[in-house]
Each structure stands twice: as structure tokens, then as C-alpha cells.
XYZ file of C-alpha atoms in Angstrom:
287
model
C 0.000 0.000 0.000
C 1.259 3.470 -0.901
C 0.371 6.747 0.794
C 0.252 9.850 -1.412
C -1.234 12.378 1.034
C -2.144 12.493 4.711
C -3.031 14.824 7.559
C -3.836 14.371 11.250
C -6.468 16.734 12.620
C -7.665 17.203 16.204
C -10.420 14.574 16.006
C -9.960 12.830 12.647
C -7.454 12.146 9.892
C -7.350 11.956 6.090
C -5.232 9.596 3.982
C -4.885 9.074 0.254
C -3.848 5.446 -0.259
C -3.311 3.142 -3.190
C -4.546 -0.137 -1.784
C -2.097 -3.037 -1.752
C -2.623 -6.810 -2.079
C -3.890 -7.241 1.496
C -6.655 -4.686 0.934
C -7.549 -1.418 2.607
C -9.486 -2.980 5.483
C -6.433 -4.891 6.708
C -4.242 -1.788 6.500
C -6.735 0.415 8.344
C -7.360 -2.169 11.025
C -3.657 -2.403 11.797
C -3.155 1.360 11.543
C -6.057 2.294 13.814
C -5.366 -0.469 16.316
C -1.680 0.412 16.487
C -2.442 4.106 16.927
C -5.045 3.428 19.628
C -2.673 1.184 21.601
C 0.123 3.764 21.362
C -2.196 6.647 22.298
C -3.687 4.795 25.268
C -0.257 3.836 26.569
C 1.069 7.376 26.138
C -1.914 8.964 27.900
C -2.450 6.161 30.448
C -5.997 5.474 29.355
C -8.013 2.373 28.430
C -10.835 1.459 26.094
C -11.882 2.404 22.589
C -10.367 5.497 21.007
C -12.265 5.829 17.721
C -16.015 6.360 17.734
C -16.882 5.119 14.257
C -15.538 2.959 11.461
C -13.377 4.720 8.885
C -15.004 5.944 5.672
C -13.456 5.153 2.308
C -13.859 6.746 -1.121
C -12.814 5.000 -4.330
C -11.060 7.613 -6.466
C -10.226 7.830 -10.150
C -6.517 8.575 -10.177
C -5.908 10.628 -13.315
C -8.850 12.944 -12.745
C -8.588 13.496 -9.004
C -5.185 12.615 -7.524
C -3.786 16.161 -7.641
C -7.000 17.687 -6.314
C -7.186 15.231 -3.436
C -3.543 15.733 -2.455
C -4.110 19.490 -2.354
C -7.426 19.269 -0.518
C -6.083 16.901 2.138
C -2.924 18.910 2.758
C -4.779 22.220 3.088
C -6.940 20.943 5.949
C -4.765 22.494 8.714
C -5.054 25.943 7.112
C -8.829 25.652 6.670
C -9.112 24.611 10.330
C -6.817 27.510 11.362
C -4.348 25.072 12.932
C -1.584 26.804 10.955
C -1.671 30.305 9.513
C -0.169 29.977 6.041
C 1.680 27.776 3.549
C 5.041 28.565 5.096
C 3.833 27.242 8.446
C 2.210 24.271 6.724
C 5.607 23.203 5.339
C 6.858 22.749 8.905
C 3.676 21.171 10.265
C 4.778 17.648 11.174
C 1.298 16.116 11.165
C 0.776 16.611 7.426
C 2.384 15.278 4.242
C 2.670 18.696 2.585
C 6.168 19.384 3.901
C 7.688 16.291 2.310
C 6.360 17.335 -1.093
C 8.129 20.678 -0.709
C 11.500 19.195 0.235
C 11.268 18.992 4.019
C 12.084 15.758 5.811
C 9.050 13.510 5.959
C 7.877 9.982 6.597
C 9.498 7.037 4.820
C 6.084 5.566 4.018
C 4.892 8.642 2.097
C 5.418 8.329 -1.663
C 6.243 11.936 -2.542
C 8.039 11.113 -5.795
C 4.931 9.580 -7.355
C 2.848 12.685 -6.638
C 5.515 15.139 -7.799
C 5.794 13.380 -11.163
C 2.257 14.595 -11.857
C 3.656 18.135 -11.895
C 6.997 17.703 -13.690
C 9.752 15.158 -14.290
C 12.378 17.503 -12.834
C 12.225 17.525 -9.017
C 12.850 21.253 -8.540
C 10.273 22.197 -11.163
C 7.770 19.696 -9.765
C 8.011 21.161 -6.266
C 7.590 24.706 -7.576
C 4.523 23.747 -9.631
C 3.082 21.795 -6.711
C 3.353 24.854 -4.458
C 1.681 27.037 -7.078
C -1.102 24.476 -7.420
C -1.648 24.314 -3.655
C -1.622 28.107 -3.363
C -4.316 28.298 -6.045
C -6.574 26.165 -3.840
C -6.340 28.308 -0.719
C -9.621 30.111 -1.358
C -11.660 27.061 -2.341
C -12.813 26.216 1.184
C -14.543 22.966 2.040
C -15.542 21.030 -1.075
C -18.361 18.596 -0.353
C -17.830 16.740 -3.619
C -14.422 15.608 -2.345
C -15.432 14.523 1.156
C -18.646 12.568 0.868
C -21.315 14.601 -0.902
C -22.187 14.306 -4.569
C -19.499 11.745 -5.249
C -21.408 9.367 -7.507
C -21.454 10.525 -11.107
C -23.494 7.812 -12.710
C -27.013 7.168 -13.887
C -28.680 6.231 -10.624
C -25.370 5.861 -8.766
C -25.687 4.137 -5.422
C -29.479 4.162 -5.815
C -29.028 1.275 -8.204
C -26.904 -0.557 -5.673
C -29.576 -0.013 -3.026
C -32.151 -1.485 -5.402
C -29.994 -4.590 -5.679
C -29.857 -4.735 -1.899
C -33.657 -4.528 -1.624
C -33.914 -7.330 -4.172
C -31.956 -9.559 -1.820
C -28.486 -9.076 -3.215
C -26.839 -8.406 0.103
C -25.299 -5.546 1.998
C -22.877 -3.092 0.448
C -21.090 -0.798 2.894
C -23.112 2.369 3.188
C -20.103 4.588 3.764
C -18.426 3.680 0.491
C -18.385 6.276 -2.302
C -16.922 6.646 -5.741
C -15.147 9.749 -7.027
C -14.694 9.819 -10.779
C -16.295 10.411 -14.139
C -19.375 8.547 -15.351
C -17.463 5.756 -17.096
C -15.274 5.116 -14.058
C -18.231 5.049 -11.660
C -20.233 2.718 -13.878
C -17.235 0.382 -14.172
C -16.825 0.264 -10.394
C -20.531 -0.368 -9.852
C -20.460 -3.132 -12.446
C -17.595 -4.837 -10.634
C -19.420 -4.577 -7.304
C -22.642 -5.933 -8.768
C -20.870 -8.793 -10.545
C -19.136 -9.767 -7.318
C -22.389 -9.916 -5.370
C -24.254 -11.624 -8.190
C -21.549 -14.299 -8.254
C -21.960 -14.874 -4.521
C -25.712 -15.266 -4.756
C -25.475 -17.532 -7.768
C -23.185 -19.827 -5.790
C -25.524 -19.802 -2.798
C -28.430 -20.669 -5.088
C -26.444 -23.707 -6.216
C -26.001 -24.851 -2.628
C -22.495 -23.519 -2.121
C -21.960 -22.490 1.501
C -19.107 -22.627 4.008
C -19.685 -26.328 4.632
C -19.420 -27.002 0.905
C -16.191 -24.994 0.677
C -14.750 -26.772 3.729
C -15.495 -30.198 2.218
C -14.115 -29.148 -1.166
C -10.918 -27.849 0.428
C -10.567 -30.868 2.715
C -10.829 -33.159 -0.297
C -7.975 -31.360 -2.042
C -5.684 -31.610 0.994
C -6.849 -35.046 2.170
C -7.901 -33.837 5.596
C -11.168 -33.720 7.538
C -13.272 -30.537 7.128
C -13.095 -29.905 10.882
C -9.313 -29.599 10.643
C -9.727 -26.362 8.685
C -11.398 -24.804 11.726
C -8.821 -26.074 14.222
C -5.597 -24.257 14.985
C -2.339 -25.649 13.698
C 0.812 -24.498 11.948
C 1.399 -27.487 9.705
C 2.037 -26.387 6.127
C -0.776 -28.408 4.552
C -3.304 -27.212 7.131
C -2.255 -23.574 6.704
C -2.571 -23.954 2.928
C -5.989 -25.563 3.309
C -7.148 -22.744 5.563
C -5.814 -20.210 3.053
C -7.708 -21.805 0.172
C -10.837 -22.023 2.317
C -10.576 -18.345 3.267
C -9.940 -17.269 -0.324
C -13.017 -19.033 -1.658
C -15.189 -17.907 1.267
C -14.221 -14.239 0.951
C -13.668 -13.817 -2.781
C -16.357 -16.173 -4.098
C -19.030 -16.283 -1.404
C -18.555 -12.713 -0.118
C -18.191 -13.760 3.515
C -16.775 -10.856 5.533
C -13.341 -11.056 7.132
C -14.839 -10.447 10.573
C -17.403 -13.238 10.227
C -14.786 -15.690 9.000
C -12.435 -14.613 11.790
C -15.065 -15.516 14.392
C -15.645 -18.921 12.846
C -11.942 -19.722 12.553
C -10.974 -18.116 15.885
C -8.527 -15.862 14.057
C -8.107 -12.106 13.783
C -9.569 -10.365 10.705
C -6.019 -9.426 9.722
C -5.033 -13.086 9.973
C -7.904 -14.018 7.685
C -6.749 -11.332 5.259
C -3.303 -12.896 5.074
C -4.871 -16.342 4.669
C -6.886 -15.021 1.724
C -3.669 -13.867 0.065
C -2.137 -17.290 0.649
C -5.201 -18.899 -0.904
C -5.039 -16.550 -3.865
C -1.470 -17.666 -4.571
C -2.499 -21.313 -4.284
C -5.374 -20.898 -6.750
C -3.122 -19.028 -9.147
C -0.417 -21.708 -8.926
C -2.560 -24.853 -9.049
C -5.615 -23.598 -10.925
C -8.133 -24.897 -8.384
C -11.782 -24.101 -9.096
C -14.558 -24.034 -6.514
C -17.186 -25.724 -8.675
C -15.057 -28.296 -10.511
């Protein structure tokens, strides 16, 4: 996963990520849990730190990357946490400084963003600063933070129709930021994924079916998939089981984690293991 922009505010944060193989949910779970543990230890407190689940927006890169980087990095000025761009460069809780040449975080990919402005580093930084300065008077833009983000015929209304027709739950806090073609493509992928899951369920495919199918491949009992163990063949079987359950049947990581007595992050890694197994051996759920 790569981070292109970020800012920490007094009661929330913004990040612009390119999701990696493990998925955004795994990254955010580890990030938020790690931050909460560190914060609680530092301030000698206990209990939950974050009130709500994070909200994610799928963004079309070419059309919106520069705008989002600028919008995210200008948050401290809009909130009057810093007075001007010069102060923003030195503000250590924001990624703006690294894009201007100040020392930053190793996990921030500044080079990728700067290449959108120019191939020469000095020129890119100068053009980036000019671009950011041009956005100072824009204020809060609802179309970039959760309002009016779906640019498609029907947008998420169509997804909600699918839900009412019995096609399952799609996270209500998810949005899409892009042109009509991009949004329609994303919606099509979402719909196809859920349609695939319901088609399989209609054919009698459930977790028991997947467990038996996986157990047959690895010559083990289905119950062994649910029991803990570090043997290679059992770990591979659990990975294949998790991959099919999550990617084919649309079972959530949290639900599968409860059933397998694992953490959601652990299930996420198992899914990646299963993906590699399917790619290498060509296993098919219905064959």
C-alpha cells in the first residue's frame, strides 16, 4: 500500500492510499489499532479510542489525484491550525512538507505525486506549491469529502435497489469519485461480485461445501480447517478455504475470523495465501 497524502487533525485524519494486495481494510485495522494502543499507553488510558468505522472513497486517479492531495494537505489551514503555507511546510502532522522538500515519513510516496507536476524535481516542487496556493480560497468542497461523489445514472441508488432485491449488503459509507465511465465500471464490478456470490448460494455452495471441497484437495477432515495448527498443509488448506469464502461467497473477514478463531487481519493474510495457491494450481470451486 502506498500513501500519497495524509493529515492528522484534532479529532480525525485523512489519507490518500493506493490499496495493496492485502486490501484497505487490513491496512486500516492495523493502523487504527496500532495508533489506539500507542495513544492509550502514552496517555495512560483504556478502552476504545475511535467512535466510528473509517469511511473510504474510491477515487479515479488521473482525474482526481492532484486535487485530493491538495485538498487533504490544506486541511490544517482551513481549520486555522496553521496560519499559512510557510507554516504548513513545517507542520509535522501533514504530508505537505515532504512534497516541498522537508524531511518527511518514509512511508509517504512523494516522488509519485511530484511526477504529476513535472519530471524535474525542482520544477515539480515549484509547480506543486503554485497548485496548492491556487486552492487556498476554495474552502470545504463537499464533492471531495462525501457529498455528490457518484457521477453515474442512478449511482448508489441502483446498488440499493440490488440490496432490496436480496443481493446483500454493500457498505453504506463507500463512495466513488470519478467520471461517469469510471463510476459505472466500479458499480459493475461490485454488482458482478455480489451476483456471483448469490449464484453460488443458489447452487447450494456455503461454508460447509467450501470446507469439504478444500478438505478433499488436501486429504484432511473438514473440521481440521477450523482447528488451529501451523502445519504447512493445514495452513494452505485454511488459506484456500478463506480465499473461496471471501472472494467467491462474499463472507466478511470479521465473520470468517469468528468462525476460525482468528483475527480479521489473519484471515486477510490467509486469503492472500489462498489466492497464490489458486493461481499456482488452478483450483476451481465448482469443478
